[in-house]
């Protein structure tokens, strides 16, 4: 009997840097250790009641397939939402026929990459970047090319640097703003400059705005949207999700928006292949749009306090540095260690402070350039302030213990 092996594509896929240390966390929990999860962007804010009620209230006799592009009611409501955010400034108001509902922002990303790139083509990202851009590209046989951004520059992406990185095989630029893992927010001017480079170079612009609400500058409610930038209709696909905004990651509802009818028709064929996005979850997504503004704002105020507490705490630890991010709920942390992955494993496998430890995401998996991010981790401030403060204390003690162990033995090779 010959057992065939999985595809080379599958064997060569990289494990998620956010989840790949989970077995160590599970083992720590099995030993009775409490693990503070700073590794994953799973918010602890309560999901709006209207969303939970939408699931509870469903009682149709048959849970049937829905339309591949999403329900008419939800797409209309989404179009109205984007127009309410000023999308019309981009040239024309968004129509429901330009909105497609997807299984999370994740499926929107994979449709967008598949509709713009062929196998062997390249998608250009700004590193450090959301690792699933590479994951989805890899599944599709698309290469990921990266332009590097730097902490010292606030992870800004000058349009000229992007232009220089676009190669002959580049078909799309894919960016998140506010950024995961950097927290950097692209200004409306930057978005317009980047869009202009895409137009000049004849490449698509996949703009991932799932953290749009998470901006912390006083008086600013949303990060600028690419939909409001004029002149980009043919080039842009905007990616969105209910996951973060409504603290409803399990709802698995997202969407994409494009004014390019040919791209939309192309992605609709992919959508038809998977039949339909989840029907009840779309009712939840629709209900989520009714969430009172006060509730959303109070969550953002909470995140601002968390961000400030975590950044202040981290920068008090000798050798540790973290810049204050303008948006999202992540930050890149520079650590005084030889190898952030070894240290993250040490924290889970070999260390605890009075029965507690911290799980971090090694940052090298957020870079495409080998060697970058080796002394960095990504931390998500999705826990309440006392837990974040406790996490900082654990991290500080962990760093001391790691330094003592690392000089004494080579056990963490
Ligand atoms: C930048 C970014 N884009 C897209 C997603 C996908 O989210 P979902 O599939 O839950 O909508 C995430 C999730 O963490 C993300 O961080």
Short mmCIF file of C-alpha atoms and ligand atoms in Angstrom, two decimals:
data_model
loop_
_atom_site.label_atom_id
_atom_site.label_comp_id
_atom_site.label_asym_id
_atom_site.label_seq_id
_atom_site.Cartn_x
_atom_site.Cartn_y
_atom_site.Cartn_z
CA UNK A 1 0.00 0.00 0.00
CA UNK A 2 1.38 3.38 -0.96
CA UNK A 3 0.15 6.30 1.05
CA UNK A 4 0.40 9.43 -1.08
CA UNK A 5 2.02 12.42 0.56
CA UNK A 6 0.32 15.80 0.82
CA UNK A 7 0.99 18.34 -1.92
CA UNK A 8 4.31 20.19 -1.95
CA UNK A 9 2.28 23.37 -1.66
CA UNK A 10 0.73 22.04 1.52
CA UNK A 11 3.99 20.75 2.94
CA UNK A 12 5.70 24.05 2.26
CA UNK A 13 2.98 26.22 3.83
CA UNK A 14 4.18 28.08 6.95
CA UNK A 15 2.39 27.61 10.26
CA UNK A 16 0.81 30.78 11.64
CA UNK A 17 3.19 32.66 13.97
CA UNK A 18 0.10 33.58 15.98
CA UNK A 19 -0.99 30.02 16.60
CA UNK A 20 2.06 27.82 16.07
CA UNK A 21 3.08 27.86 19.76
CA UNK A 22 -0.40 26.77 20.87
CA UNK A 23 0.72 23.22 21.76
CA UNK A 24 3.12 24.76 24.32
CA UNK A 25 0.28 26.88 25.71
CA UNK A 26 -2.00 23.84 25.90
CA UNK A 27 0.69 21.89 27.75
CA UNK A 28 1.20 24.80 30.17
CA UNK A 29 -2.55 24.90 30.86
CA UNK A 30 -2.56 21.13 31.39
CA UNK A 31 0.09 21.72 34.09
CA UNK A 32 -2.31 24.17 35.75
CA UNK A 33 -0.57 27.35 34.56
CA UNK A 34 -2.76 30.36 33.73
CA UNK A 35 -1.76 31.70 30.30
CA UNK A 36 -2.32 35.39 29.44
CA UNK A 37 -2.93 35.40 25.68
CA UNK A 38 -1.20 38.41 24.17
CA UNK A 39 -0.53 36.40 21.02
CA UNK A 40 -3.91 36.59 19.31
CA UNK A 41 -6.28 39.39 18.31
CA UNK A 42 -9.28 37.89 20.08
CA UNK A 43 -10.99 40.84 21.82
CA UNK A 44 -12.56 40.23 25.24
CA UNK A 45 -15.12 43.05 24.80
CA UNK A 46 -18.69 41.72 24.94
CA UNK A 47 -20.34 41.15 21.58
CA UNK A 48 -23.32 43.54 21.17
CA UNK A 49 -26.55 41.99 22.49
CA UNK A 50 -28.27 42.65 19.14
CA UNK A 51 -25.81 40.26 17.48
CA UNK A 52 -26.38 37.49 20.01
CA UNK A 53 -30.16 38.07 19.80
CA UNK A 54 -30.03 37.71 16.00
CA UNK A 55 -28.66 34.20 16.39
CA UNK A 56 -31.16 33.36 19.13
CA UNK A 57 -34.09 34.73 17.17
CA UNK A 58 -33.59 32.67 14.01
CA UNK A 59 -36.48 30.25 13.50
CA UNK A 60 -37.11 29.68 9.78
CA UNK A 61 -38.28 26.14 9.06
CA UNK A 62 -35.46 25.47 6.58
CA UNK A 63 -31.98 26.90 6.91
CA UNK A 64 -31.46 27.29 3.16
CA UNK A 65 -28.52 28.49 1.06
CA UNK A 66 -28.41 32.21 0.47
CA UNK A 67 -27.24 34.23 -2.54
CA UNK A 68 -23.53 33.78 -3.29
CA UNK A 69 -22.89 37.52 -3.03
CA UNK A 70 -24.78 37.80 0.27
CA UNK A 71 -28.34 38.80 1.10
CA UNK A 72 -29.78 41.90 -0.56
CA UNK A 73 -30.74 43.35 2.83
CA UNK A 74 -27.24 43.04 4.25
CA UNK A 75 -25.50 44.36 1.13
CA UNK A 76 -27.82 47.39 1.04
CA UNK A 77 -27.16 48.10 4.69
CA UNK A 78 -23.41 47.78 4.15
CA UNK A 79 -23.50 50.14 1.15
CA UNK A 80 -25.34 52.65 3.30
CA UNK A 81 -22.76 52.22 6.06
CA UNK A 82 -19.82 52.91 3.67
CA UNK A 83 -21.59 55.90 2.19
CA UNK A 84 -22.17 57.16 5.72
CA UNK A 85 -18.39 57.00 6.19
CA UNK A 86 -17.87 59.29 3.21
CA UNK A 87 -17.18 56.74 0.47
CA UNK A 88 -18.92 59.00 -2.05
CA UNK A 89 -15.93 61.35 -1.84
CA UNK A 90 -14.12 58.68 -3.85
CA UNK A 91 -16.19 59.57 -6.89
CA UNK A 92 -19.54 57.83 -6.50
CA UNK A 93 -21.60 56.39 -3.64
CA UNK A 94 -21.16 52.65 -3.09
CA UNK A 95 -24.01 50.55 -4.53
CA UNK A 96 -25.14 47.22 -3.05
CA UNK A 97 -24.03 45.59 -6.32
CA UNK A 98 -20.45 46.60 -5.46
CA UNK A 99 -20.55 44.85 -2.08
CA UNK A 100 -19.98 41.10 -1.72
CA UNK A 101 -20.46 39.31 1.60
CA UNK A 102 -17.74 36.80 2.43
CA UNK A 103 -16.81 34.29 5.10
CA UNK A 104 -14.90 36.75 7.25
CA UNK A 105 -12.39 39.22 5.94
CA UNK A 106 -10.30 36.09 5.36
CA UNK A 107 -12.34 34.90 2.41
CA UNK A 108 -12.49 38.43 1.01
CA UNK A 109 -8.67 38.45 1.05
CA UNK A 110 -8.37 35.11 -0.69
CA UNK A 111 -10.93 36.12 -3.35
CA UNK A 112 -9.14 39.42 -3.88
CA UNK A 113 -5.72 37.79 -4.31
CA UNK A 114 -7.16 35.06 -6.55
CA UNK A 115 -8.98 37.62 -8.73
CA UNK A 116 -5.91 39.82 -9.22
CA UNK A 117 -2.95 37.41 -9.35
CA UNK A 118 -2.12 34.28 -11.29
CA UNK A 119 0.24 31.54 -10.06
CA UNK A 120 3.80 32.89 -10.23
CA UNK A 121 2.65 36.50 -9.88
CA UNK A 122 3.53 38.59 -6.85
CA UNK A 123 1.53 40.41 -4.26
CA UNK A 124 3.46 43.24 -2.60
CA UNK A 125 3.03 43.68 1.15
CA UNK A 126 4.61 46.04 3.69
CA UNK A 127 6.52 44.06 6.30
CA UNK A 128 5.85 43.43 9.11
CA UNK A 129 2.49 42.29 7.69
CA UNK A 130 -0.52 40.15 8.58
CA UNK A 131 0.89 36.63 7.96
CA UNK A 132 -2.24 35.31 6.29
CA UNK A 133 -1.51 37.56 3.28
CA UNK A 134 1.35 35.18 2.67
CA UNK A 135 -0.77 32.18 3.68
CA UNK A 136 -3.54 32.90 1.17
CA UNK A 137 -1.03 33.83 -1.55
CA UNK A 138 0.85 30.59 -0.96
CA UNK A 139 -2.32 28.51 -1.37
CA UNK A 140 -2.89 30.25 -4.70
CA UNK A 141 0.70 29.81 -5.92
CA UNK A 142 1.26 33.56 -5.65
CA UNK A 143 4.58 34.90 -4.31
CA UNK A 144 4.75 37.48 -1.54
CA UNK A 145 7.25 40.29 -2.03
CA UNK A 146 7.79 42.67 0.87
CA UNK A 147 8.81 46.27 1.25
CA UNK A 148 10.24 46.86 4.72
CA UNK A 149 8.85 49.45 7.13
CA UNK A 150 10.65 50.43 10.32
CA UNK A 151 9.68 51.08 13.94
CA UNK A 152 11.84 54.23 13.98
CA UNK A 153 9.65 55.68 11.20
CA UNK A 154 6.42 54.65 12.92
CA UNK A 155 6.10 51.88 10.30
CA UNK A 156 5.14 54.51 7.75
CA UNK A 157 5.13 53.44 4.10
CA UNK A 158 6.49 56.19 1.85
CA UNK A 159 4.92 55.82 -1.58
CA UNK A 160 8.33 56.07 -3.26
CA UNK A 161 9.59 53.03 -1.36
CA UNK A 162 6.54 51.14 -2.53
CA UNK A 163 7.04 52.25 -6.11
CA UNK A 164 10.66 51.06 -6.07
CA UNK A 165 9.58 47.62 -4.81
CA UNK A 166 6.99 46.96 -7.51
CA UNK A 167 8.50 44.42 -9.88
CA UNK A 168 7.50 43.06 -13.28
CA UNK A 169 5.50 40.21 -11.70
CA UNK A 170 3.73 42.41 -9.12
CA UNK A 171 -0.01 42.40 -9.73
CA UNK A 172 -1.36 43.74 -6.45
CA UNK A 173 -0.36 45.68 -3.35
CA UNK A 174 -2.01 44.40 -0.15
CA UNK A 175 -1.91 46.57 2.99
CA UNK A 176 -3.81 46.80 6.24
CA UNK A 177 -4.65 50.18 7.72
CA UNK A 178 -4.79 50.46 10.69
CA UNK A 179 -2.05 47.91 10.47
CA UNK A 180 -1.72 44.49 11.96
CA UNK A 181 0.87 44.02 13.51
CA UNK A 182 2.24 47.59 13.50
CA UNK A 183 -0.76 49.70 14.55
CA UNK A 184 0.26 52.23 11.88
CA UNK A 185 -2.57 54.22 10.32
CA UNK A 186 -2.17 55.47 6.75
CA UNK A 187 -3.25 59.09 6.38
CA UNK A 188 -5.68 60.05 3.60
CA UNK A 189 -2.71 61.64 1.78
CA UNK A 190 -0.63 58.44 2.05
CA UNK A 191 -3.54 56.36 0.81
CA UNK A 192 -3.92 58.69 -2.17
CA UNK A 193 -0.17 58.57 -2.93
CA UNK A 194 -0.09 54.79 -2.69
CA UNK A 195 -3.22 54.59 -4.85
CA UNK A 196 -1.54 56.83 -7.41
CA UNK A 197 1.52 54.56 -7.53
CA UNK A 198 -0.81 51.59 -8.11
CA UNK A 199 -2.55 53.43 -10.95
CA UNK A 200 0.75 54.47 -12.56
CA UNK A 201 2.23 51.00 -12.25
CA UNK A 202 -0.98 49.26 -13.35
CA UNK A 203 -1.38 47.11 -10.22
CA UNK A 204 -4.38 46.52 -7.98
CA UNK A 205 -4.67 47.90 -4.45
CA UNK A 206 -6.13 45.49 -1.89
CA UNK A 207 -6.82 47.64 1.14
CA UNK A 208 -7.64 45.76 4.32
CA UNK A 209 -9.63 48.01 6.65
CA UNK A 210 -10.87 45.52 9.24
CA UNK A 211 -9.47 47.74 12.05
CA UNK A 212 -11.04 50.96 10.69
CA UNK A 213 -12.66 51.87 14.03
CA UNK A 214 -9.53 51.33 16.09
CA UNK A 215 -7.87 54.75 15.99
CA UNK A 216 -6.84 56.58 19.13
CA UNK A 217 -6.12 60.17 18.15
CA UNK A 218 -8.47 62.52 20.00
CA UNK A 219 -11.42 63.57 17.88
CA UNK A 220 -10.75 61.02 15.12
CA UNK A 221 -13.44 58.35 14.77
CA UNK A 222 -12.26 56.25 11.79
CA UNK A 223 -9.07 55.60 9.90
CA UNK A 224 -9.23 57.08 6.39
CA UNK A 225 -10.78 54.67 3.88
CA UNK A 226 -9.48 53.94 0.42
CA UNK A 227 -13.09 54.09 -0.80
CA UNK A 228 -13.02 57.86 -0.27
CA UNK A 229 -9.93 58.38 -2.44
CA UNK A 230 -10.89 59.57 -5.94
CA UNK A 231 -9.48 58.10 -9.13
CA UNK A 232 -8.99 54.52 -7.90
CA UNK A 233 -12.26 52.86 -8.96
CA UNK A 234 -10.67 50.36 -11.32
CA UNK A 235 -7.82 49.45 -8.99
CA UNK A 236 -9.23 49.01 -5.49
CA UNK A 237 -10.73 46.15 -3.54
CA UNK A 238 -11.53 47.12 0.05
CA UNK A 239 -11.64 44.28 2.58
CA UNK A 240 -13.73 44.45 5.74
CA UNK A 241 -15.08 42.28 8.56
CA UNK A 242 -17.42 42.28 11.54
CA UNK A 243 -14.85 40.35 13.60
CA UNK A 244 -12.96 43.15 15.30
CA UNK A 245 -15.36 46.10 15.10
CA UNK A 246 -18.15 44.23 16.86
CA UNK A 247 -15.98 41.83 18.82
CA UNK A 248 -17.66 39.02 16.90
CA UNK A 249 -14.76 36.99 15.47
CA UNK A 250 -16.83 33.80 15.54
CA UNK A 251 -19.54 35.30 13.33
CA UNK A 252 -17.37 34.65 10.25
CA UNK A 253 -18.84 37.48 8.24
CA UNK A 254 -16.87 39.96 6.22
CA UNK A 255 -17.17 41.64 2.87
CA UNK A 256 -15.31 43.17 -0.01
CA UNK A 257 -16.17 46.31 -1.93
CA UNK A 258 -15.01 47.21 -5.41
CA UNK A 259 -16.23 49.65 -8.04
CA UNK A 260 -14.51 47.54 -10.73
CA UNK A 261 -17.39 45.54 -12.26
CA UNK A 262 -15.09 43.06 -14.02
CA UNK A 263 -13.26 42.25 -10.79
CA UNK A 264 -16.59 41.92 -8.99
CA UNK A 265 -17.86 39.47 -11.63
CA UNK A 266 -14.62 37.50 -11.34
CA UNK A 267 -14.91 37.23 -7.57
CA UNK A 268 -18.58 36.31 -7.87
CA UNK A 269 -17.51 33.15 -9.71
CA UNK A 270 -15.35 32.22 -6.73
CA UNK A 271 -18.26 33.04 -4.43
CA UNK A 272 -20.58 30.81 -6.47
CA UNK A 273 -18.09 27.96 -6.15
CA UNK A 274 -18.48 28.02 -2.38
CA UNK A 275 -22.25 28.51 -2.78
CA UNK A 276 -23.11 31.08 -0.11
CA UNK A 277 -21.80 32.85 2.96
CA UNK A 278 -23.48 31.78 6.23
CA UNK A 279 -27.10 32.91 6.29
CA UNK A 280 -27.74 33.36 10.01
CA UNK A 281 -24.42 35.09 10.48
CA UNK A 282 -25.48 37.69 7.93
CA UNK A 283 -28.54 38.43 10.08
CA UNK A 284 -26.11 38.93 12.95
CA UNK A 285 -23.97 41.20 10.75
CA UNK A 286 -27.05 43.22 9.84
CA UNK A 287 -27.99 43.56 13.50
CA UNK A 288 -24.41 44.58 14.31
CA UNK A 289 -24.76 47.63 12.07
CA UNK A 290 -27.37 48.91 14.54
CA UNK A 291 -24.90 48.87 17.44
CA UNK A 292 -25.22 52.17 19.31
CA UNK A 293 -22.33 54.50 18.59
CA UNK A 294 -21.89 55.00 22.34
CA UNK A 295 -21.13 51.30 22.78
CA UNK A 296 -18.55 51.29 19.98
CA UNK A 297 -16.87 54.43 21.29
CA UNK A 298 -16.68 53.11 24.80
CA UNK A 299 -14.86 50.01 23.47
CA UNK A 300 -12.34 52.24 21.67
CA UNK A 301 -11.76 54.28 24.86
CA UNK A 302 -11.12 51.01 26.63
CA UNK A 303 -8.56 49.95 24.00
CA UNK A 304 -6.83 53.33 24.29
CA UNK A 305 -6.38 52.79 28.04
CA UNK A 306 -5.09 49.29 27.38
CA UNK A 307 -2.64 50.51 24.77
CA UNK A 308 -1.31 53.22 27.07
CA UNK A 309 -0.95 50.84 30.02
CA UNK A 310 0.86 48.19 27.96
CA UNK A 311 3.21 50.60 26.18
CA UNK A 312 4.13 52.36 29.45
CA UNK A 313 4.67 49.06 31.26
CA UNK A 314 6.79 47.54 28.50
CA UNK A 315 9.02 50.57 28.14
CA UNK A 316 9.78 50.45 31.87
CA UNK A 317 11.42 47.02 31.45
CA UNK A 318 15.18 47.41 30.85
CA UNK A 319 16.08 46.61 27.23
CA UNK A 320 12.46 46.48 26.03
CA UNK A 321 11.03 49.06 23.66
CA UNK A 322 7.64 49.55 22.06
CA UNK A 323 6.29 52.57 20.20
CA UNK A 324 2.81 53.87 20.84
CA UNK A 325 0.71 52.68 17.90
CA UNK A 326 -1.91 55.00 16.40
CA UNK A 327 -4.43 52.26 15.67
CA UNK A 328 -5.54 48.59 15.66
CA UNK A 329 -4.75 46.71 18.90
CA UNK A 330 -1.30 45.33 18.33
CA UNK A 331 2.23 46.45 18.86
CA UNK A 332 5.65 45.27 17.86
CA UNK A 333 7.87 44.88 20.91
CA UNK A 334 11.67 44.83 20.75
CA UNK A 335 13.10 42.39 23.30
CA UNK A 336 16.62 41.96 24.73
CA UNK A 337 16.80 38.30 23.66
CA UNK A 338 18.77 36.31 21.08
CA UNK A 339 15.69 34.74 19.55
CA UNK A 340 12.12 35.83 20.32
CA UNK A 341 10.68 32.45 19.38
CA UNK A 342 12.95 30.60 21.78
CA UNK A 343 12.00 33.11 24.46
CA UNK A 344 8.27 32.73 23.74
CA UNK A 345 8.65 28.95 24.05
CA UNK A 346 10.63 29.39 27.26
CA UNK A 347 7.78 31.44 28.73
CA UNK A 348 5.29 28.68 27.99
CA UNK A 349 7.39 25.60 28.63
CA UNK A 350 9.86 26.49 31.34
CA UNK A 351 8.62 29.50 33.23
CA UNK A 352 5.80 30.78 35.37
CA UNK A 353 5.37 33.55 37.89
CA UNK A 354 3.22 32.23 40.70
CA UNK A 355 1.38 29.92 38.31
CA UNK A 356 0.93 32.41 35.47
CA UNK A 357 2.69 33.03 32.20
CA UNK A 358 2.29 34.96 28.93
CA UNK A 359 1.90 33.83 25.33
CA UNK A 360 3.41 36.09 22.66
CA UNK A 361 3.61 35.84 18.87
CA UNK A 362 7.22 35.75 17.58
CA UNK A 363 7.48 38.55 15.03
CA UNK A 364 9.72 36.83 12.47
CA UNK A 365 6.60 35.25 10.98
CA UNK A 366 5.30 38.76 10.20
CA UNK A 367 8.29 39.46 7.95
CA UNK A 368 9.15 37.99 4.56
CA UNK A 369 12.82 38.98 4.74
CA UNK A 370 14.78 36.26 6.56
CA UNK A 371 16.34 37.44 9.82
CA UNK A 372 14.03 40.39 10.38
CA UNK A 373 11.89 40.41 13.52
CA UNK A 374 14.11 37.87 15.27
CA UNK A 375 14.21 39.92 18.48
CA UNK A 376 10.65 41.14 18.26
CA UNK A 377 7.26 39.85 19.29
CA UNK A 378 3.78 41.05 18.47
CA UNK A 379 1.58 41.74 21.49
CA UNK A 380 -2.19 42.24 21.25
CA UNK A 381 -3.77 44.47 23.92
CA UNK A 382 -7.04 42.59 24.00
CA UNK A 383 -7.07 42.05 27.78
CA UNK A 384 -8.19 44.33 30.58
CA UNK A 385 -5.66 46.74 32.07
CA UNK A 386 -4.99 44.75 35.30
CA UNK A 387 -4.28 41.64 33.20
CA UNK A 388 -2.00 43.61 30.90
CA UNK A 389 -0.12 45.00 33.92
CA UNK A 390 0.23 41.51 35.31
CA UNK A 391 1.45 40.31 31.89
CA UNK A 392 4.13 43.01 31.92
CA UNK A 393 5.31 41.86 35.38
CA UNK A 394 5.43 38.25 34.16
CA UNK A 395 7.34 39.28 31.05
CA UNK A 396 9.89 41.22 33.08
CA UNK A 397 10.46 38.28 35.43
CA UNK A 398 10.58 35.94 32.42
CA UNK A 399 13.27 38.02 30.74
CA UNK A 400 15.42 37.88 33.87
CA UNK A 401 14.96 34.12 34.17
CA UNK A 402 15.68 33.64 30.47
CA UNK A 403 18.88 35.67 30.67
CA UNK A 404 20.01 33.63 33.66
CA UNK A 405 19.18 30.32 31.97
CA UNK A 406 20.50 31.29 28.55
CA UNK A 407 23.92 32.19 29.92
CA UNK A 408 24.03 29.01 32.01
CA UNK A 409 22.97 26.42 29.41
CA UNK A 410 22.28 25.91 25.72
CA UNK A 411 19.01 24.16 26.55
CA UNK A 412 16.86 26.39 24.38
CA UNK A 413 18.43 25.61 21.06
C1 LIG B 1 -5.40 42.57 9.13
C2 LIG B 1 -6.43 41.50 9.17
N1 LIG B 1 -7.15 41.26 8.09
C3 LIG B 1 -8.08 40.29 8.06
C4 LIG B 1 -8.31 39.51 9.17
C5 LIG B 1 -9.33 38.42 9.03
O1 LIG B 1 -10.33 38.47 9.95
P1 LIG B 1 -11.71 37.68 9.82
O2 LIG B 1 -11.55 36.56 8.84
O3 LIG B 1 -12.01 37.21 11.19
O4 LIG B 1 -12.68 38.68 9.33
C6 LIG B 1 -7.57 39.71 10.34
C7 LIG B 1 -7.76 38.87 11.53
O5 LIG B 1 -7.07 38.94 12.50
C8 LIG B 1 -6.61 40.73 10.34
O6 LIG B 1 -5.86 40.99 11.42
#
